[in-house]
PDB file of C-alpha atoms in Angstrom:
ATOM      1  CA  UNK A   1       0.000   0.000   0.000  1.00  0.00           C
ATOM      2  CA  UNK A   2       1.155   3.500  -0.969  1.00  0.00           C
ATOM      3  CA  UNK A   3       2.178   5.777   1.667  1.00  0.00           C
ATOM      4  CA  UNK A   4       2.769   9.405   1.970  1.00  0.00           C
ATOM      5  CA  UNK A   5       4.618  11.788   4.022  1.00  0.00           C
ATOM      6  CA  UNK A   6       4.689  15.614   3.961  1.00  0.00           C
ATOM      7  CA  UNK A   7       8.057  17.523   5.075  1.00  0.00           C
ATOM      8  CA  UNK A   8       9.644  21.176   5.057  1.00  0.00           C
ATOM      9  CA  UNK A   9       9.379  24.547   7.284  1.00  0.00           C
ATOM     10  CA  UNK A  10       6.234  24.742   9.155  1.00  0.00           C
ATOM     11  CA  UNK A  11       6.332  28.399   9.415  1.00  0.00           C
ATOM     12  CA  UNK A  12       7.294  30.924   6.249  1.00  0.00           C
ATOM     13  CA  UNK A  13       6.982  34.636   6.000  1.00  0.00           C
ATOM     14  CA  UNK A  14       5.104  36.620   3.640  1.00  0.00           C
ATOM     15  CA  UNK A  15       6.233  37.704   0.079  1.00  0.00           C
ATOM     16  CA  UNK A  16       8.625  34.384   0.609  1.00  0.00           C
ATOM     17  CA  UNK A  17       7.786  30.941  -1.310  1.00  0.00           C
ATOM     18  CA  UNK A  18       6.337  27.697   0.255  1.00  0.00           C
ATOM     19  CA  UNK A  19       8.155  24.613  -0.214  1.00  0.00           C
ATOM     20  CA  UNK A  20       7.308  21.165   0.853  1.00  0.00           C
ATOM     21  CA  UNK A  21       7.859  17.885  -0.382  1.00  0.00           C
ATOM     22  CA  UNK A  22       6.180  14.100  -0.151  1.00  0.00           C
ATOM     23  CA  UNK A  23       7.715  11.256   0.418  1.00  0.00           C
ATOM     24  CA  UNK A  24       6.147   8.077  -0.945  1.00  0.00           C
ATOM     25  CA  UNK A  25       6.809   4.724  -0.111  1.00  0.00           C
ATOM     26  CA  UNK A  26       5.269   1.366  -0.544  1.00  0.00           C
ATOM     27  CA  UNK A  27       5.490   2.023  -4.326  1.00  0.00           C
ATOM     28  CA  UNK A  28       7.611   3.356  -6.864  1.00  0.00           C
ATOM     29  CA  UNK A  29       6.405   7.055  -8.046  1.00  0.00           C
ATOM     30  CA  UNK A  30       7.587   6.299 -11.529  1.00  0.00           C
ATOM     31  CA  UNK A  31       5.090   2.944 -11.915  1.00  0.00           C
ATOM     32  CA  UNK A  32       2.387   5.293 -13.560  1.00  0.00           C
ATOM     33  CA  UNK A  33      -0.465   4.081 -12.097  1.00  0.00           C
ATOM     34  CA  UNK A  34      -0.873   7.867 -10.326  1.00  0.00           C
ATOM     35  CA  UNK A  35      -0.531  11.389 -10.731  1.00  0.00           C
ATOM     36  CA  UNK A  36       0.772  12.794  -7.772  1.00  0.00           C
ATOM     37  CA  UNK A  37      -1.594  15.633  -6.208  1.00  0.00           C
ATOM     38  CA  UNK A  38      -1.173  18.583  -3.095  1.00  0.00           C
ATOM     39  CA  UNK A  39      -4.359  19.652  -1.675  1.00  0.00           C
ATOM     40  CA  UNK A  40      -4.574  22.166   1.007  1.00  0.00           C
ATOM     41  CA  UNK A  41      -7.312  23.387   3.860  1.00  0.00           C
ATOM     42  CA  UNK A  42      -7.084  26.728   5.757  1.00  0.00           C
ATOM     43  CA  UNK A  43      -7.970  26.249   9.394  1.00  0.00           C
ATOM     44  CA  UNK A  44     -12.043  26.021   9.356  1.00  0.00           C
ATOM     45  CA  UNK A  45     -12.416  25.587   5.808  1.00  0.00           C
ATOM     46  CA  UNK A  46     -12.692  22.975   3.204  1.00  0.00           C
ATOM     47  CA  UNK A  47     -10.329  21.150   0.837  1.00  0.00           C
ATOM     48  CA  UNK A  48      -8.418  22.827  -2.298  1.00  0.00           C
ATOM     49  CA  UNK A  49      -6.637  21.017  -4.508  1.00  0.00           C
ATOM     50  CA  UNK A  50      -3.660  22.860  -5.482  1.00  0.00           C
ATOM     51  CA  UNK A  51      -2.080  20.827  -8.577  1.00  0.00           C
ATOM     52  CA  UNK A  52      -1.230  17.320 -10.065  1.00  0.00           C
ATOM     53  CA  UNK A  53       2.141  15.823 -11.464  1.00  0.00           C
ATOM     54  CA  UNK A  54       3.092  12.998 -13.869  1.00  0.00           C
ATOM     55  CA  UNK A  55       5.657  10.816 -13.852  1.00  0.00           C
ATOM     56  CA  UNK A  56       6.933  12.812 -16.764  1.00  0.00           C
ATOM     57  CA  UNK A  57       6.527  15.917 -15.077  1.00  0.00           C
ATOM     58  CA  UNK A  58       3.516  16.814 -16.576  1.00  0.00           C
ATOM     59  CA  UNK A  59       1.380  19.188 -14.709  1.00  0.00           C
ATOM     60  CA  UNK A  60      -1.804  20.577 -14.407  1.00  0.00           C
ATOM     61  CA  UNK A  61      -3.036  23.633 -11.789  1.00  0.00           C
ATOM     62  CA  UNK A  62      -5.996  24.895  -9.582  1.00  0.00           C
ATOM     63  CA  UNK A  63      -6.778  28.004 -12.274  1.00  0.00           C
ATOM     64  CA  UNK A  64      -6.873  30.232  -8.869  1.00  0.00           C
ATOM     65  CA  UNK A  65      -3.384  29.167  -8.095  1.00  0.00           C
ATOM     66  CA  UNK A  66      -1.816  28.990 -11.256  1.00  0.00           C
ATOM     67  CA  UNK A  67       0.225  31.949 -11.326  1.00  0.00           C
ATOM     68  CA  UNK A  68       2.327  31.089  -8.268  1.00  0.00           C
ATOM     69  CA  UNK A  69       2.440  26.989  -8.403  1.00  0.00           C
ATOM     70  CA  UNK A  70       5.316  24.851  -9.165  1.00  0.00           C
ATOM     71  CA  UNK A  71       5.198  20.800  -8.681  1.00  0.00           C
ATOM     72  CA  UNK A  72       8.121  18.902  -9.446  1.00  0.00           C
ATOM     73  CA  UNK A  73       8.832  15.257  -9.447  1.00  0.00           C
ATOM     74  CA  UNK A  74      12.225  13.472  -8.284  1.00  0.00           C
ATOM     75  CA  UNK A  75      12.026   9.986  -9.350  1.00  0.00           C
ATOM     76  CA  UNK A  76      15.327   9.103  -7.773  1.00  0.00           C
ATOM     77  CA  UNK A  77      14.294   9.947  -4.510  1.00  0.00           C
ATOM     78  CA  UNK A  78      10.802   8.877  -4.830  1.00  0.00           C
ATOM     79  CA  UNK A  79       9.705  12.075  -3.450  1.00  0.00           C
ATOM     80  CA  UNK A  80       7.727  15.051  -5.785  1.00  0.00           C
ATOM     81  CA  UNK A  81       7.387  18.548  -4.654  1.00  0.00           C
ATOM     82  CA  UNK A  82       5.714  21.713  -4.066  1.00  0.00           C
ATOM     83  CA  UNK A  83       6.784  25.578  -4.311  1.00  0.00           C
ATOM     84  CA  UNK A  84       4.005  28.461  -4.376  1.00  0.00           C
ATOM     85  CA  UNK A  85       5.539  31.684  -4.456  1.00  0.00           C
ATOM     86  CA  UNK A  86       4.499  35.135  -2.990  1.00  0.00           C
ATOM     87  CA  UNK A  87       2.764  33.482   0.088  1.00  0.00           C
ATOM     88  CA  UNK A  88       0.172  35.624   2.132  1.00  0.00           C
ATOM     89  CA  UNK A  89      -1.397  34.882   5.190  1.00  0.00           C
ATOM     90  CA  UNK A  90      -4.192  33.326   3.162  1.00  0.00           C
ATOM     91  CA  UNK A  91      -2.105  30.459   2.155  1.00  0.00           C
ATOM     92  CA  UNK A  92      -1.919  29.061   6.115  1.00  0.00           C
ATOM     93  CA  UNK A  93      -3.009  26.247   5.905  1.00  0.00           C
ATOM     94  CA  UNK A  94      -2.680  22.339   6.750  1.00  0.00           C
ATOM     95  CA  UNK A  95      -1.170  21.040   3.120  1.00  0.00           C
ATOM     96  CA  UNK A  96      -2.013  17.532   2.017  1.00  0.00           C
ATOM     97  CA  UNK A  97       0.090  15.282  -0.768  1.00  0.00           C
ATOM     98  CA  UNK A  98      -2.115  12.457  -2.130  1.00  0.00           C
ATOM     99  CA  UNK A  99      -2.088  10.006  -4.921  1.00  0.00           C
ATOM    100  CA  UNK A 100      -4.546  10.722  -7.674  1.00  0.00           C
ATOM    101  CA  UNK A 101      -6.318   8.053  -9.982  1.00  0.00           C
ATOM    102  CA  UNK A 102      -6.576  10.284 -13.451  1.00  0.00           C
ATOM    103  CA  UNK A 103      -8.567   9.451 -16.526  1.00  0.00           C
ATOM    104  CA  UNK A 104     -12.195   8.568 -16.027  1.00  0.00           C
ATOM    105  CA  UNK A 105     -11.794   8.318 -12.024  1.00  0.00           C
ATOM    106  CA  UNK A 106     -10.355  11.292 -10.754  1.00  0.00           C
ATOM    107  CA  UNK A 107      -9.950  10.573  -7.332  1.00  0.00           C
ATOM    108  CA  UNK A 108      -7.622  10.765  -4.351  1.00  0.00           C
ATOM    109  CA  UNK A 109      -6.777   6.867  -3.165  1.00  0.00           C
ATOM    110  CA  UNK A 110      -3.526   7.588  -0.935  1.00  0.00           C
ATOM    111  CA  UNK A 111      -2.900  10.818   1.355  1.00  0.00           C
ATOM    112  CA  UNK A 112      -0.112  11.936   4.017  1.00  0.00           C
ATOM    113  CA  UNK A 113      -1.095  13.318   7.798  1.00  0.00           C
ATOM    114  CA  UNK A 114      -0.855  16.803   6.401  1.00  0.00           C
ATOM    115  CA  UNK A 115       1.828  19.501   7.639  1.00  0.00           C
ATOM    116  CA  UNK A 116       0.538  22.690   8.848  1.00  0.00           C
ATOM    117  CA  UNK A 117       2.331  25.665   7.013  1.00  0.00           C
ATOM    118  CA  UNK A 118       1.819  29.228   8.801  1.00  0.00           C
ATOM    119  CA  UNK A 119       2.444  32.419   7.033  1.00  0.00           C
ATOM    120  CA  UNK A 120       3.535  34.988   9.389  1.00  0.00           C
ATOM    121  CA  UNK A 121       4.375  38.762   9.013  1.00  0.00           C
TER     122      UNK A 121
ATOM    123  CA  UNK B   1     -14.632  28.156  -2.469  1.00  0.00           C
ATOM    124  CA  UNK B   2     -16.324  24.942  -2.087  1.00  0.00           C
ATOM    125  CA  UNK B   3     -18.910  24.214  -5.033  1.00  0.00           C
ATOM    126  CA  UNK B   4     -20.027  21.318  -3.088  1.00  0.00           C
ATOM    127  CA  UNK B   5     -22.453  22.482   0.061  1.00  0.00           C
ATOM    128  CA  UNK B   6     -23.240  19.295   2.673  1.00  0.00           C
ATOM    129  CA  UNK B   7     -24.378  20.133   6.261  1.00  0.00           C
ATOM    130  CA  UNK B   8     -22.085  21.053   8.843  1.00  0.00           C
ATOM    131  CA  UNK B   9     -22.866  18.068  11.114  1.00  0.00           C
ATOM    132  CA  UNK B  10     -24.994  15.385  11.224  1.00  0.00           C
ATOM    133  CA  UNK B  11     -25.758  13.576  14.512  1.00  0.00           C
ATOM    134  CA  UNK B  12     -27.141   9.576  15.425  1.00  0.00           C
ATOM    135  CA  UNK B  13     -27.273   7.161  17.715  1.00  0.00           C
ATOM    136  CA  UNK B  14     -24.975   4.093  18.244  1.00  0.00           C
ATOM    137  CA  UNK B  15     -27.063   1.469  15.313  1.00  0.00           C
ATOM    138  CA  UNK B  16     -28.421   4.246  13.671  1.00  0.00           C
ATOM    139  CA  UNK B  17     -28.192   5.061   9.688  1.00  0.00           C
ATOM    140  CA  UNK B  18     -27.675   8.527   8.766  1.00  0.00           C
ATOM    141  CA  UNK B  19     -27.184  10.420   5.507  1.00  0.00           C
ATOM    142  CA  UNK B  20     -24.489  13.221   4.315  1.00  0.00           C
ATOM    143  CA  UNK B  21     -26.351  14.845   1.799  1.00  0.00           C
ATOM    144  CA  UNK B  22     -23.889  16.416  -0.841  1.00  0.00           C
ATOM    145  CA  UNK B  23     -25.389  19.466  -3.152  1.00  0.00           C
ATOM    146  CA  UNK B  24     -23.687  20.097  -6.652  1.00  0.00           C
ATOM    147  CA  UNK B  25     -24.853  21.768 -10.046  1.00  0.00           C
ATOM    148  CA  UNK B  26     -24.766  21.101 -13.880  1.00  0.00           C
ATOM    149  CA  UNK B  27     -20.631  22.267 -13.888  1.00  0.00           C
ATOM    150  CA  UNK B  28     -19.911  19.032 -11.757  1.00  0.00           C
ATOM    151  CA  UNK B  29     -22.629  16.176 -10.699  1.00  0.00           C
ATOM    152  CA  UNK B  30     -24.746  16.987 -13.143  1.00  0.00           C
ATOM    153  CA  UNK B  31     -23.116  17.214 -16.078  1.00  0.00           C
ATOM    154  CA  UNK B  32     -22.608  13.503 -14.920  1.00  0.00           C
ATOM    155  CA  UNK B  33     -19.193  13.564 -13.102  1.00  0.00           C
ATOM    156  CA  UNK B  34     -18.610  10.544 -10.274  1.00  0.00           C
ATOM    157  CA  UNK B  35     -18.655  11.627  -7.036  1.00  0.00           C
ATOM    158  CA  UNK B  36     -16.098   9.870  -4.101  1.00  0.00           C
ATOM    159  CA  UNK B  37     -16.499  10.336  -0.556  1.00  0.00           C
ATOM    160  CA  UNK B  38     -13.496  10.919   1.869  1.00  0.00           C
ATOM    161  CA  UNK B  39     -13.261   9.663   6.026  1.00  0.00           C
ATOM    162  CA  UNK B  40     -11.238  12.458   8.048  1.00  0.00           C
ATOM    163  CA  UNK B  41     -10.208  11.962  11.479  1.00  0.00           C
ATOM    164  CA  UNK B  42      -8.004  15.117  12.447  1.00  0.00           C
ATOM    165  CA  UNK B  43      -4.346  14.431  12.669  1.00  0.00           C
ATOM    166  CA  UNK B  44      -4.560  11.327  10.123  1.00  0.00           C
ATOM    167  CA  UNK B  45      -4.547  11.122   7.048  1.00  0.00           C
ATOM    168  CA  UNK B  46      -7.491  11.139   4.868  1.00  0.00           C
ATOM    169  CA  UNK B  47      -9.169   7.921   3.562  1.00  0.00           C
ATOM    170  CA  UNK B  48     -10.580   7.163   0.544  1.00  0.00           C
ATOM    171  CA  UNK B  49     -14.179   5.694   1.721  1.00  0.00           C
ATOM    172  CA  UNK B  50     -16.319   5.500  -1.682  1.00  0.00           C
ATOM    173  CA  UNK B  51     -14.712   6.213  -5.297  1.00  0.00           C
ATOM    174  CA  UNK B  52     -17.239   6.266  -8.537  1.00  0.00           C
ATOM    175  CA  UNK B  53     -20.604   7.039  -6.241  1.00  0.00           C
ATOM    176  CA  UNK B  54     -21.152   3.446  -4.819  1.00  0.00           C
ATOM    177  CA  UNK B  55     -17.777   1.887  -4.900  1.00  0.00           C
ATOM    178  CA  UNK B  56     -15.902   0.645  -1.706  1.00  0.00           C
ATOM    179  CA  UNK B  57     -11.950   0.315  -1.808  1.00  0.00           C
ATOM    180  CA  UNK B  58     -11.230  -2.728  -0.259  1.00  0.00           C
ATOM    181  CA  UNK B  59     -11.019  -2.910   3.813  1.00  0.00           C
ATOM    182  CA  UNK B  60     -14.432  -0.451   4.045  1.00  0.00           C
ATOM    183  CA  UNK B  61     -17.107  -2.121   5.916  1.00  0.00           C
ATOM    184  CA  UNK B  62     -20.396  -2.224   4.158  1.00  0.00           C
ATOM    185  CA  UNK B  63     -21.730  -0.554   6.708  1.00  0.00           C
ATOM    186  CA  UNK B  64     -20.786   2.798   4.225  1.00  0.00           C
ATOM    187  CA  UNK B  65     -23.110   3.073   0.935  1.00  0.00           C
ATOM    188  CA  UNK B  66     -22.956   5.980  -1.665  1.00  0.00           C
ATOM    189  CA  UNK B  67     -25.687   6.980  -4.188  1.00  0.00           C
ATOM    190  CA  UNK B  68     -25.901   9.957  -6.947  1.00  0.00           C
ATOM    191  CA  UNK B  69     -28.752  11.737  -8.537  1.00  0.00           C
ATOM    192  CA  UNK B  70     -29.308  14.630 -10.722  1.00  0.00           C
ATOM    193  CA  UNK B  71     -27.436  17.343  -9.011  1.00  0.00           C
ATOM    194  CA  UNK B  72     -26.770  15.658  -5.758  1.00  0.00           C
ATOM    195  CA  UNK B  73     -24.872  12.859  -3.806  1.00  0.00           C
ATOM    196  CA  UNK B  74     -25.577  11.009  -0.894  1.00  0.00           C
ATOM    197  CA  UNK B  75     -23.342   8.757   1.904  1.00  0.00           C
ATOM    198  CA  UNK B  76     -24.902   6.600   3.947  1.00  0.00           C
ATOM    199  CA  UNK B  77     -23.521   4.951   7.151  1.00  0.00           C
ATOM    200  CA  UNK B  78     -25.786   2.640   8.423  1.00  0.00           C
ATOM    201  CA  UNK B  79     -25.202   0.605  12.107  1.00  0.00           C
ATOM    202  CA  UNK B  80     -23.465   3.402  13.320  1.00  0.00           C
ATOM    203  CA  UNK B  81     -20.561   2.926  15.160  1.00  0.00           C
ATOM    204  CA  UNK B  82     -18.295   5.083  17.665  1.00  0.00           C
ATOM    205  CA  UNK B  83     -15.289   4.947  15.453  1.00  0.00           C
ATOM    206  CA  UNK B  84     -17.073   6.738  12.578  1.00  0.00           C
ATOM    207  CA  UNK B  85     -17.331  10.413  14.205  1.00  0.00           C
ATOM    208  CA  UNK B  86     -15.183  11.863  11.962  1.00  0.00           C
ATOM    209  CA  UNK B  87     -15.535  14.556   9.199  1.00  0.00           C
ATOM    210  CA  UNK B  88     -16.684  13.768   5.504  1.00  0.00           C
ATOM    211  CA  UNK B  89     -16.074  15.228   2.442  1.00  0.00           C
ATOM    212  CA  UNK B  90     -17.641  14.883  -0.728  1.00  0.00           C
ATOM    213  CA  UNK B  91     -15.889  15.472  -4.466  1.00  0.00           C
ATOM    214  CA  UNK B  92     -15.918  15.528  -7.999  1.00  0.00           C
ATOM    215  CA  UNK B  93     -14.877  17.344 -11.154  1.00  0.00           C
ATOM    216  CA  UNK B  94     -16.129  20.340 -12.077  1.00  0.00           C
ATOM    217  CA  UNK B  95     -15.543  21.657 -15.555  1.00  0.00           C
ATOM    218  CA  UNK B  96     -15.530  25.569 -14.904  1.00  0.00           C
ATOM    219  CA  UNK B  97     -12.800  27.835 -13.664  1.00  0.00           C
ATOM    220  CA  UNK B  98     -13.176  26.573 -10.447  1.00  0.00           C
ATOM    221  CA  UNK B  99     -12.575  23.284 -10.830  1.00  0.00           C
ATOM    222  CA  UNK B 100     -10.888  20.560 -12.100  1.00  0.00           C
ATOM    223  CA  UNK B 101     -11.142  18.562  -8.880  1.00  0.00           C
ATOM    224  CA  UNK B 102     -13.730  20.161  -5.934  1.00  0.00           C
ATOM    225  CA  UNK B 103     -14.520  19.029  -2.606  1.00  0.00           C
ATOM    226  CA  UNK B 104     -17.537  19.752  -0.716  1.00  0.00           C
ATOM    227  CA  UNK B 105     -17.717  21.555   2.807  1.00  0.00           C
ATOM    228  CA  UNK B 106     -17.458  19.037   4.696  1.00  0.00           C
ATOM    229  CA  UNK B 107     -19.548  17.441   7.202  1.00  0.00           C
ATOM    230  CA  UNK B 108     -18.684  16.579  11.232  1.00  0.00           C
ATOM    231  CA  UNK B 109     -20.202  13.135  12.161  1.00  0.00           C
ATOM    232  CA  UNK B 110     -21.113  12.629  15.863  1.00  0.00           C
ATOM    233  CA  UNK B 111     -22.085   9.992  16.949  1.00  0.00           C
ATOM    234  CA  UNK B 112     -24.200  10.412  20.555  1.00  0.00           C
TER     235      UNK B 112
END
């Protein structure tokens, strides 16, 4: 079974860029058989999904996020990653990496605990 | 931001069914896009708990039944048990702006 584990700074200051990165084990990321997702939920409010990755390193973007996403993949380390620039206090939130069935399914099979990321001033 | 509205809570009794309701439009269930229904106890990770509307991943007890119609999606957990107060979210895809991939407000399950 594929697991997932979020890491980097809990706490980053405004203007500066977010980066975390999942760790997945139980399964090579380079099989195919996902895309490779972040989702994110501000304290008291409900799930965003922030982007996808292939394999390849193809990506695709929430349209409201767009302008300051970046995933990346590292097959080597098994690990793919997240950077959104420009952070505000309105990006605090707990940030989720999950494994996403694409095609026809669309859904999220595998997630990580979360790591809470605070913007502060 | 949520496109998908379900009740803030929903309350039963040990043995009890209940249903999360989960309230879409033409942009996502609708226009015929599968809804999938996610188990969140805080500090865990979330769990996959019914993919394509009525499907259960292996290791979820039948107890946990999912139906679509029209605009709208339903869970139902039925025998109610301590170990499923938890929150729920619905999702699907939605093919405006706003989208691809929604989730609903979520729903806190208590069970009394």
């Amino acid at each position: 079974q594929v697991q997932l584990q979020e890491s980097g700074p809990g706490l980053v200051k405004a203007s500066q860029t977010l980066s975390l990165t999942c760790t997945v084990s139980g399964g090579s990321i380079s099989t195919g058989d996902y895309y490779w997702s972040w989702i994110r939920q501000p304290a008291g409010k409900g799930l965003e999904w922030i982007g996808r990755i292939y394999t390849s390193g193809a990506t695709k973007y929430n349209p409201s996020l767009k302008s300051r996403v970046t995933l990346s993949v590292d097959t080597s380390k098994n690990q793919f990653s997240l950077k959104l620039s420009s952070v505000t206090a309105a990006d605090t939130a707990v940030y989720y990496c999950a494994s996403f069935q694409g095609g026809t399914r669309n859904f999220f099979d595998y997630w990580g605990r979360g790591t809470l990321v605070t913007v502060s001033s | 931001q949520s496109v998908l509205t379900q009740p803030p809570s929903v309350s039963g009794a040990p043995g009890q069914r209940i249903t999360i309701s989960c309230s879409g439009s033409n942009s996502n269930i609708g226009a015929g896009s599968d809804v999938h229904w996610y188990q969140h106890l805080p500090g865990t990770a979330p769990k996959l708990l019914i993919y394509g509307n009525n499907n259960r991943p292996s290791g979820v007890p039948d107890r946990f039944s999912g139906s679509k119609s029209d605009t709208s999606a339903s869970l139902a957990i039925t025998g109610l048990q301590a170990e499923d107060e938890a929150d729920y979210y619905c999702q699907s895809y939605d093919n405006t702006l706003t989208g691809p991939y929604v989730f609903g407000t979520g729903t806190k399950v208590t069970v009394l």
